[in-house]
Short mmCIF file of C-alpha atoms in Angstrom, two decimals:
data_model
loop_
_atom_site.label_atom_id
_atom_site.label_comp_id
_atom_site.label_asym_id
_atom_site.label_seq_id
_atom_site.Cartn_x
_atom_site.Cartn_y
_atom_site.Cartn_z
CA UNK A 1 -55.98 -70.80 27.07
CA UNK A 2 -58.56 -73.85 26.75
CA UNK A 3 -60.16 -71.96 23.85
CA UNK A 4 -56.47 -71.71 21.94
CA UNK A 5 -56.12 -75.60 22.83
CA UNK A 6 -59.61 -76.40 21.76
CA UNK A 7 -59.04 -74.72 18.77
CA UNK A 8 -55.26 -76.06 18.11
CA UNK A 9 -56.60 -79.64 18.80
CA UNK A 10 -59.54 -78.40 15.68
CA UNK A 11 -57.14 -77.67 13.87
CA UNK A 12 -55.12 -80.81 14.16
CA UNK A 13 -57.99 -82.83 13.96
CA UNK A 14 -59.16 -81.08 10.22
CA UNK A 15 -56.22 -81.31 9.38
CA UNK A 16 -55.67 -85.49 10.08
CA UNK A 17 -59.06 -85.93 8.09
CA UNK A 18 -58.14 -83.98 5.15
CA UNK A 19 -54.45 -85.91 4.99
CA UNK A 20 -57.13 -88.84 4.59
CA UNK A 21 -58.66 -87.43 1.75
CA UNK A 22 -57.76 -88.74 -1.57
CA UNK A 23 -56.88 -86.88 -4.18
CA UNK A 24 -58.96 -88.64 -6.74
CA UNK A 25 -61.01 -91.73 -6.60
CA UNK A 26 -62.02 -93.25 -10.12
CA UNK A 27 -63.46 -96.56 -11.02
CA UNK A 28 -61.03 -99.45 -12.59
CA UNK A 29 -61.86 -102.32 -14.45
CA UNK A 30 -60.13 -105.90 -15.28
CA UNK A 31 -59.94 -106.21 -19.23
CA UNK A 32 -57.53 -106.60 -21.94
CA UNK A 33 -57.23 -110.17 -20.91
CA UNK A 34 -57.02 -109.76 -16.73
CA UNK A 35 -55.28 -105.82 -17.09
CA UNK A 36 -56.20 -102.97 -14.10
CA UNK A 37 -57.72 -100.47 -16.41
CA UNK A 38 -58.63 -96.94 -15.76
CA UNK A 39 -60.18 -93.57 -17.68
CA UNK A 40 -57.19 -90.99 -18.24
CA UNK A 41 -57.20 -87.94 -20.08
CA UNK A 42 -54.51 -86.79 -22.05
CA UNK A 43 -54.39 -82.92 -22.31
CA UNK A 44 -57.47 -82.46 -21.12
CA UNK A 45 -59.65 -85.06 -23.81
CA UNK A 46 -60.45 -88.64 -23.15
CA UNK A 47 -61.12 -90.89 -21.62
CA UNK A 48 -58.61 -93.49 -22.71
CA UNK A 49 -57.86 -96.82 -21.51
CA UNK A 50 -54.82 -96.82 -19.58
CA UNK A 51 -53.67 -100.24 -18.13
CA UNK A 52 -51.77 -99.59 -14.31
CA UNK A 53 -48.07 -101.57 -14.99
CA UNK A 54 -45.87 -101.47 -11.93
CA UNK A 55 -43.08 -103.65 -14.85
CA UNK A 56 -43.60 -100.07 -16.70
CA UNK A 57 -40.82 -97.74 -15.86
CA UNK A 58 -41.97 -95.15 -17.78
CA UNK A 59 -45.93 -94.36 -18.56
CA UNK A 60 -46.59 -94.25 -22.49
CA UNK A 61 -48.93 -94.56 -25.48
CA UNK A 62 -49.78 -96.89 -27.72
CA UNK A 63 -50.34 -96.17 -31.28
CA UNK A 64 -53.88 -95.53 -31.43
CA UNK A 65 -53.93 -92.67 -29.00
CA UNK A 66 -51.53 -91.37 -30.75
CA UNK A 67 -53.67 -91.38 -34.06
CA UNK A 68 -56.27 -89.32 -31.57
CA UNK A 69 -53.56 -86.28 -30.80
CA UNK A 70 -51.06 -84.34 -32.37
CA UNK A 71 -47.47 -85.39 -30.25
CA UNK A 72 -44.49 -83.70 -31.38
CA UNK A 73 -41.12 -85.61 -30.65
CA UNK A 74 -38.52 -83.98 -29.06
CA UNK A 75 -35.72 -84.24 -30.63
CA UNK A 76 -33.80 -86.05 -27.62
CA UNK A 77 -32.02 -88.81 -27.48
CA UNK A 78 -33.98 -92.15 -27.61
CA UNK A 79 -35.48 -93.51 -24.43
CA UNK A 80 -34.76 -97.14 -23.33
CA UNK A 81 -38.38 -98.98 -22.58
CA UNK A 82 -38.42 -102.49 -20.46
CA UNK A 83 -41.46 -104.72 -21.25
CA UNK A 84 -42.20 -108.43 -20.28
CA UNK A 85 -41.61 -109.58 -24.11
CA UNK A 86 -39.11 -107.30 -25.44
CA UNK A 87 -36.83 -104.44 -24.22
CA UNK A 88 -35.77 -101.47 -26.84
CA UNK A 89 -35.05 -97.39 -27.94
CA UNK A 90 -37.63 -95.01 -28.91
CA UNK A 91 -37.73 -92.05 -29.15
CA UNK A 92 -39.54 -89.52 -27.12
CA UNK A 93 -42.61 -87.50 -27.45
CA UNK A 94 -44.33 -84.42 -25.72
CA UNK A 95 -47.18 -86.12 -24.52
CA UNK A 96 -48.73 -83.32 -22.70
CA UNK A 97 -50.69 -83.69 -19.62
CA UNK A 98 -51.61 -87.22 -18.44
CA UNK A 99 -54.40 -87.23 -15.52
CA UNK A 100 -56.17 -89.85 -13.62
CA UNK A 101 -59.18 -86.95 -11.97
CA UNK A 102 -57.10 -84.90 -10.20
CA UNK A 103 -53.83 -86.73 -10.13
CA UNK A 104 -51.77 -85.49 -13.01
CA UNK A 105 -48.44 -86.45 -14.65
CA UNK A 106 -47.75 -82.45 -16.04
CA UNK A 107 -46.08 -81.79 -19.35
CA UNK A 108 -45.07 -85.56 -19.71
CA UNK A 109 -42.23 -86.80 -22.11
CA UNK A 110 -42.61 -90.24 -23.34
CA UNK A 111 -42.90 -92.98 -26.26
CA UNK A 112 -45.24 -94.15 -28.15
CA UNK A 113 -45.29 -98.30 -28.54
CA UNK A 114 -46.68 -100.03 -31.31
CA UNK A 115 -50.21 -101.72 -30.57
CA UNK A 116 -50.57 -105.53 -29.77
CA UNK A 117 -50.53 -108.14 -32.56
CA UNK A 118 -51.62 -111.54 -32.55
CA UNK A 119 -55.00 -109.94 -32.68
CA UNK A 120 -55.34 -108.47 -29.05
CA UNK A 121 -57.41 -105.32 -28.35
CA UNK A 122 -54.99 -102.39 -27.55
CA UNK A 123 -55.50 -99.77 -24.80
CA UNK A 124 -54.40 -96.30 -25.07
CA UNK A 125 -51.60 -96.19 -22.68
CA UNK A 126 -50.27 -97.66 -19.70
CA UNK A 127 -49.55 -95.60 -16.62
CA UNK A 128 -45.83 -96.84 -14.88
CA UNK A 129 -43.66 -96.13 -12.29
CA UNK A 130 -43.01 -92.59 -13.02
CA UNK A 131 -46.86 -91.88 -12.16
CA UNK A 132 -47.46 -93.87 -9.59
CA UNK A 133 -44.27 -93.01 -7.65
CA UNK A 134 -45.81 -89.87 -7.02
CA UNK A 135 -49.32 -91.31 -5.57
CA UNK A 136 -50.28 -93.80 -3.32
CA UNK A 137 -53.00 -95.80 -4.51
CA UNK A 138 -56.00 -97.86 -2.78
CA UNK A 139 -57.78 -100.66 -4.74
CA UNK A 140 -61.18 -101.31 -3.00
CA UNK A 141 -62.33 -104.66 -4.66
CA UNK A 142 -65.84 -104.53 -3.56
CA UNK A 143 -66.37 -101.13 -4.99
CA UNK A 144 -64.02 -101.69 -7.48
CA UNK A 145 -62.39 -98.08 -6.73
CA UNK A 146 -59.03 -96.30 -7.22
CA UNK A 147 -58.45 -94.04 -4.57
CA UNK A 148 -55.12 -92.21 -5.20
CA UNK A 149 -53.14 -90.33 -2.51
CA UNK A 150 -50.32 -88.15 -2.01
CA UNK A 151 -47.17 -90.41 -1.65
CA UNK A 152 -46.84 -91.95 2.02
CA UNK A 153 -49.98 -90.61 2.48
CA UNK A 154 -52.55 -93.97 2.90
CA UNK A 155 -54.54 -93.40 5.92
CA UNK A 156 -52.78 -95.41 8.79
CA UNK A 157 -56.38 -97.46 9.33
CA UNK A 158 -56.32 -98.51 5.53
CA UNK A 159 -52.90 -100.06 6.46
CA UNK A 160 -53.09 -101.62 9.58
CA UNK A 161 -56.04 -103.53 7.74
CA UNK A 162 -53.90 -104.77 5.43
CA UNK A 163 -50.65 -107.24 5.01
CA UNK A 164 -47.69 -105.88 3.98
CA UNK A 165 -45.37 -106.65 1.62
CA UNK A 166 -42.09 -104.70 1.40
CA UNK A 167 -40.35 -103.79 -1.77
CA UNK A 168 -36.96 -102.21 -2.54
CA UNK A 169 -35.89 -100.88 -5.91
CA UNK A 170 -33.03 -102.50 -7.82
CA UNK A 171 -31.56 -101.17 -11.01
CA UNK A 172 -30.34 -104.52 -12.25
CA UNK A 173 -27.25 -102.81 -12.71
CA UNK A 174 -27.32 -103.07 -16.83
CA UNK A 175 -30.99 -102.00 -17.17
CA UNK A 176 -30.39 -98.61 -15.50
CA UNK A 177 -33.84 -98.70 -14.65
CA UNK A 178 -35.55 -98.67 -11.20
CA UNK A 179 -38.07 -102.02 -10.38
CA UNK A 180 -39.47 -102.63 -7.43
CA UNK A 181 -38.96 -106.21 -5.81
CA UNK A 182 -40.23 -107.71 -2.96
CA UNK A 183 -38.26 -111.02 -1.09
CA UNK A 184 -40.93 -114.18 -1.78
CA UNK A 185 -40.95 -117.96 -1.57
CA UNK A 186 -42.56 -120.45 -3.69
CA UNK A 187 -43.53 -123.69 -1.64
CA UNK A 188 -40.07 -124.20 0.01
CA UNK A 189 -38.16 -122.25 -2.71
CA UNK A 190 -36.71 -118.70 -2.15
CA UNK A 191 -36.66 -116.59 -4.47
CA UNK A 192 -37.18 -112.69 -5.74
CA UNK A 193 -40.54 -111.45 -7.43
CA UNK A 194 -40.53 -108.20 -9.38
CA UNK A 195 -44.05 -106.48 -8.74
CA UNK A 196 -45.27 -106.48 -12.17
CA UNK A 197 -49.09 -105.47 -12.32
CA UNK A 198 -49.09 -105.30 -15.95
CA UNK A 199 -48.85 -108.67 -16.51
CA UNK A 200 -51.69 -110.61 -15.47
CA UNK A 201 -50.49 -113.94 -14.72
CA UNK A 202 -47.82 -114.70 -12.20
CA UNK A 203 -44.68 -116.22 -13.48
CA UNK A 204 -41.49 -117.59 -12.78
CA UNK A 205 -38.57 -118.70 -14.43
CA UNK A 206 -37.14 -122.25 -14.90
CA UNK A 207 -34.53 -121.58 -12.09
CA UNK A 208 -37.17 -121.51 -9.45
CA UNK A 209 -38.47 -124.70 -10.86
CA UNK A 210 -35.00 -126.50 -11.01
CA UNK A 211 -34.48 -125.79 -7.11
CA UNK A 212 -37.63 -126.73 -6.09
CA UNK A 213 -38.66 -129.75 -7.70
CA UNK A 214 -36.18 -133.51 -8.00
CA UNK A 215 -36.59 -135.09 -11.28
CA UNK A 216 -39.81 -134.92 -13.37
CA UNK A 217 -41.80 -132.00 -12.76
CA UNK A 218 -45.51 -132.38 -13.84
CA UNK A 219 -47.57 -129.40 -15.13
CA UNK A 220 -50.78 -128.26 -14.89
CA UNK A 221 -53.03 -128.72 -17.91
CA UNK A 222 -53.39 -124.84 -19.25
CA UNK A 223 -56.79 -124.36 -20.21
CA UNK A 224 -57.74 -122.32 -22.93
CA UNK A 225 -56.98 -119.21 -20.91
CA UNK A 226 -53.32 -119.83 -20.04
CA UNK A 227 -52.93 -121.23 -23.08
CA UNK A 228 -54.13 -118.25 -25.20
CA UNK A 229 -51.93 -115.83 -22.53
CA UNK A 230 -49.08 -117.84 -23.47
CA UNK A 231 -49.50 -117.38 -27.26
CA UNK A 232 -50.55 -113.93 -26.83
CA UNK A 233 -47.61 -112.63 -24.99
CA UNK A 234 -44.60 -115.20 -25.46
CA UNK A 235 -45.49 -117.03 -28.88
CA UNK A 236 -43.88 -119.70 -27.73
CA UNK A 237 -46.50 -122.30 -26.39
CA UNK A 238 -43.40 -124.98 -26.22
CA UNK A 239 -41.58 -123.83 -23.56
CA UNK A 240 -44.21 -121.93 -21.26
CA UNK A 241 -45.87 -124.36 -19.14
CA UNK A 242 -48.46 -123.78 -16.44
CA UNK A 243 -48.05 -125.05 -13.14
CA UNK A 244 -49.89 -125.28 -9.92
CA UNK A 245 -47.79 -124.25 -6.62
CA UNK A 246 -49.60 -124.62 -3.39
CA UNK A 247 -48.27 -121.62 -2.03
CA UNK A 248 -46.60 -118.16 -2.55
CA UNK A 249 -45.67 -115.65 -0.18
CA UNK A 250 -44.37 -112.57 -0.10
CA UNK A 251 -44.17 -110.56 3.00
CA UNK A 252 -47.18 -111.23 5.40
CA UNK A 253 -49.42 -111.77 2.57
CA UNK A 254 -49.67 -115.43 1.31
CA UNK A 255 -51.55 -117.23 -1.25
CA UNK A 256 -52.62 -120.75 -1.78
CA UNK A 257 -53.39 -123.17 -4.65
CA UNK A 258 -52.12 -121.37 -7.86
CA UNK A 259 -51.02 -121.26 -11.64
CA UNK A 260 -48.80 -119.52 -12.36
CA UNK A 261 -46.75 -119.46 -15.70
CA UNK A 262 -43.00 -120.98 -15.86
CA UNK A 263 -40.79 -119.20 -18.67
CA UNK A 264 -37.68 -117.24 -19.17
CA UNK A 265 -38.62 -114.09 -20.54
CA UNK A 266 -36.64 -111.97 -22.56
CA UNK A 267 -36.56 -109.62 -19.83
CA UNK A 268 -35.22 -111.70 -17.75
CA UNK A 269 -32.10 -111.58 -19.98
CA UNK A 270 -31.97 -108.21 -19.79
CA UNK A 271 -31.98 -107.62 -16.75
CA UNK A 272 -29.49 -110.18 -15.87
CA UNK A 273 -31.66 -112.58 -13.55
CA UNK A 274 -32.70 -115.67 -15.78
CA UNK A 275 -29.98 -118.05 -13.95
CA UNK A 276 -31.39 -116.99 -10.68
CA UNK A 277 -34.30 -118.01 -9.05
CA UNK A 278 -36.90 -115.00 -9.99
CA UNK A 279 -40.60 -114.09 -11.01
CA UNK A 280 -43.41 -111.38 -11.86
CA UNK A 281 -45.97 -110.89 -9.10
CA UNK A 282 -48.95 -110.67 -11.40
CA UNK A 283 -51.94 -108.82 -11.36
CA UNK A 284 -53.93 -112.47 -10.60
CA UNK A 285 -52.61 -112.37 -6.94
CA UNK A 286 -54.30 -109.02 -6.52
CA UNK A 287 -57.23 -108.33 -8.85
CA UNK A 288 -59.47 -110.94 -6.28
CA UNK A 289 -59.31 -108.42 -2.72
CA UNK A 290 -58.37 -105.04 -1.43
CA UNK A 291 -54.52 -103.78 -1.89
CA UNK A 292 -52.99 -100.69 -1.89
CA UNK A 293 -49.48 -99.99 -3.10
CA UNK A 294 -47.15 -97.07 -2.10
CA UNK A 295 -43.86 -97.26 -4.33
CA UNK A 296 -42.59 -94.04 -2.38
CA UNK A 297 -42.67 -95.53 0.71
CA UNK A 298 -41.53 -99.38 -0.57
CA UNK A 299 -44.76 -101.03 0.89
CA UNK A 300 -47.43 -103.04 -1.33
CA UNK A 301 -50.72 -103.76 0.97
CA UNK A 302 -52.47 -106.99 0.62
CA UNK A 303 -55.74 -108.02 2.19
CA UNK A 304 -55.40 -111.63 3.29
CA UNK A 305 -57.73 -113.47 1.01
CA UNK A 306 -60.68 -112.19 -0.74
CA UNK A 307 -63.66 -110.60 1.35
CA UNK A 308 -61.52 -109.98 3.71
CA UNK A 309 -59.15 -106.70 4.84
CA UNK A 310 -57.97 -108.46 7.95
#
């Protein structure tokens, strides 16, 4: 009997550690202008440059990897695609087999989007919610590591070292698409973030503003790198604006002392929120420290301030 229990407890034991094993753990990178960008492959060549976009319903290609494979389209009836600038059909593609290591998107059907103008370097492709609904995924800042997971399956010591931030999926009712939202404040104003790692500055719209400040609102001075984002992704210098909030939380996880963008995106339209007080959480309130993000389980992770896990 204690040799069945010393094995059974073995067994348990090997089989907790392996649980903790990821599937996969690649590097990442911040480029393409403040973008979480790792290798892919796509049917089995690479690597490309795709950018991780929790705003990206669906993952995709851009143009140029296209040019490097042979996609056939489907024949099916066009696909709807929600991005920060502009919403619209396209229509779909046998992409084939999308992989980060060992964590693979099989026999994928997607779009292809044209590349960036105004000049901006391209990636290859952007991985979205389709992906990483399947995975959890760790971002180790120090190492500056992807380590990606079977969903609801971070180890429970990676979480408890972290904040957490809940999210639950809303369909906007018109988009008919799933993002993932998390309940936030913005000094003293309420309002709703949409988890948005593909963009990498935080924003929020003019509603938030209008609640929280009485008469004239001063903002921040852009410098030449919020100023460039803002011609790069809106066009429209005039009525984006930078401004400095002292604080932002969402969850347990809170954030002093930054810019963020104030505009109404075209999204925003879209998805029927731009008289209400919302926002992108932004790939700038993460990129700094350790997070982890599991959109199965409707829990973003956030280490408290750089450095620092707990």
């Amino acid at each position: 009997m204690r040799i069945w229990a010393l094995l059974l407890v073995w067994a348990l034991t090997a089989a907790k550690l392996c649980a903790a094993e990821p599937i996969a753990t690649l590097p990442y990178r911040i480029d393409y202008d403040g973008a979480i960008v790792v290798d892919a492959t796509i049917n089995g060549k690479g690597p490309y440059d795709f950018m991780i976009d929790t705003g990206a319903t669906l993952t995709f290609v851009f143009e140029n990897a296209a040019a490097d494979q042979n996609f056939q389209p489907t024949g099916g009836a066009q696909i709807r695609v929600l991005g920060l600038v502009r919403t619209g059909l396209l229509p779909p593609y046998r992409l084939g087999d999308i992989a980060l290591g060992g964590a693979i998107l099989p026999d994928h059907v997607g779009v292809i989007v044209p590349d960036w103008s105004n000049a901006m370097r391209t990636p290859q492709g952007v991985i979205g919610l389709d992906f990483l609904k399947k995975y959890a995924v760790y971002f180790n800042h120090d190492q500056s590591t992807m380590s990606i997971y079977p969903a609801g399956g971070l180890p429970a010591a990676l979480r408890e070292q972290l904040k957490t931030v809940d999210l639950y999926g809303d369909d906007f009712k018109s988009a008919s698409q799933m993002l993932y939202v998390t309940d936030a404040s913005a000094g003293a104003q309420n309002l709703k973030l949409i988890l948005d790692l593909g963009a990498s500055t935080t924003l929020v719209n003019y509603a938030v503003i209008e609640k929280l400040y009485e008469g004239t609102i001063t903002f921040s001075p852009g410098g030449s790198r919020i100023d460039a984002r803002i011609n790069d992704i809106f066009g429209d210098k005039k009525n984006a604006k930078a401004l400095r909030l002292r604080t932002i939380r969402a969850g347990r996880a809170r954030w002093r002392d930054r810019i963020v963008l104030v505009y109404d995106p075209p999204i925003f339209n879209a998805l029927g929120v731009r008289s209400r007080p919302y926002g992108l959480l932004g790939a700038d309130l993460l990129i700094d420290r350790d997070f982890a993000l599991d959109i199965a389980s409707h829990k973003l992770f956030v280490a408290p301030r750089p450095g620092r896990r707990s």
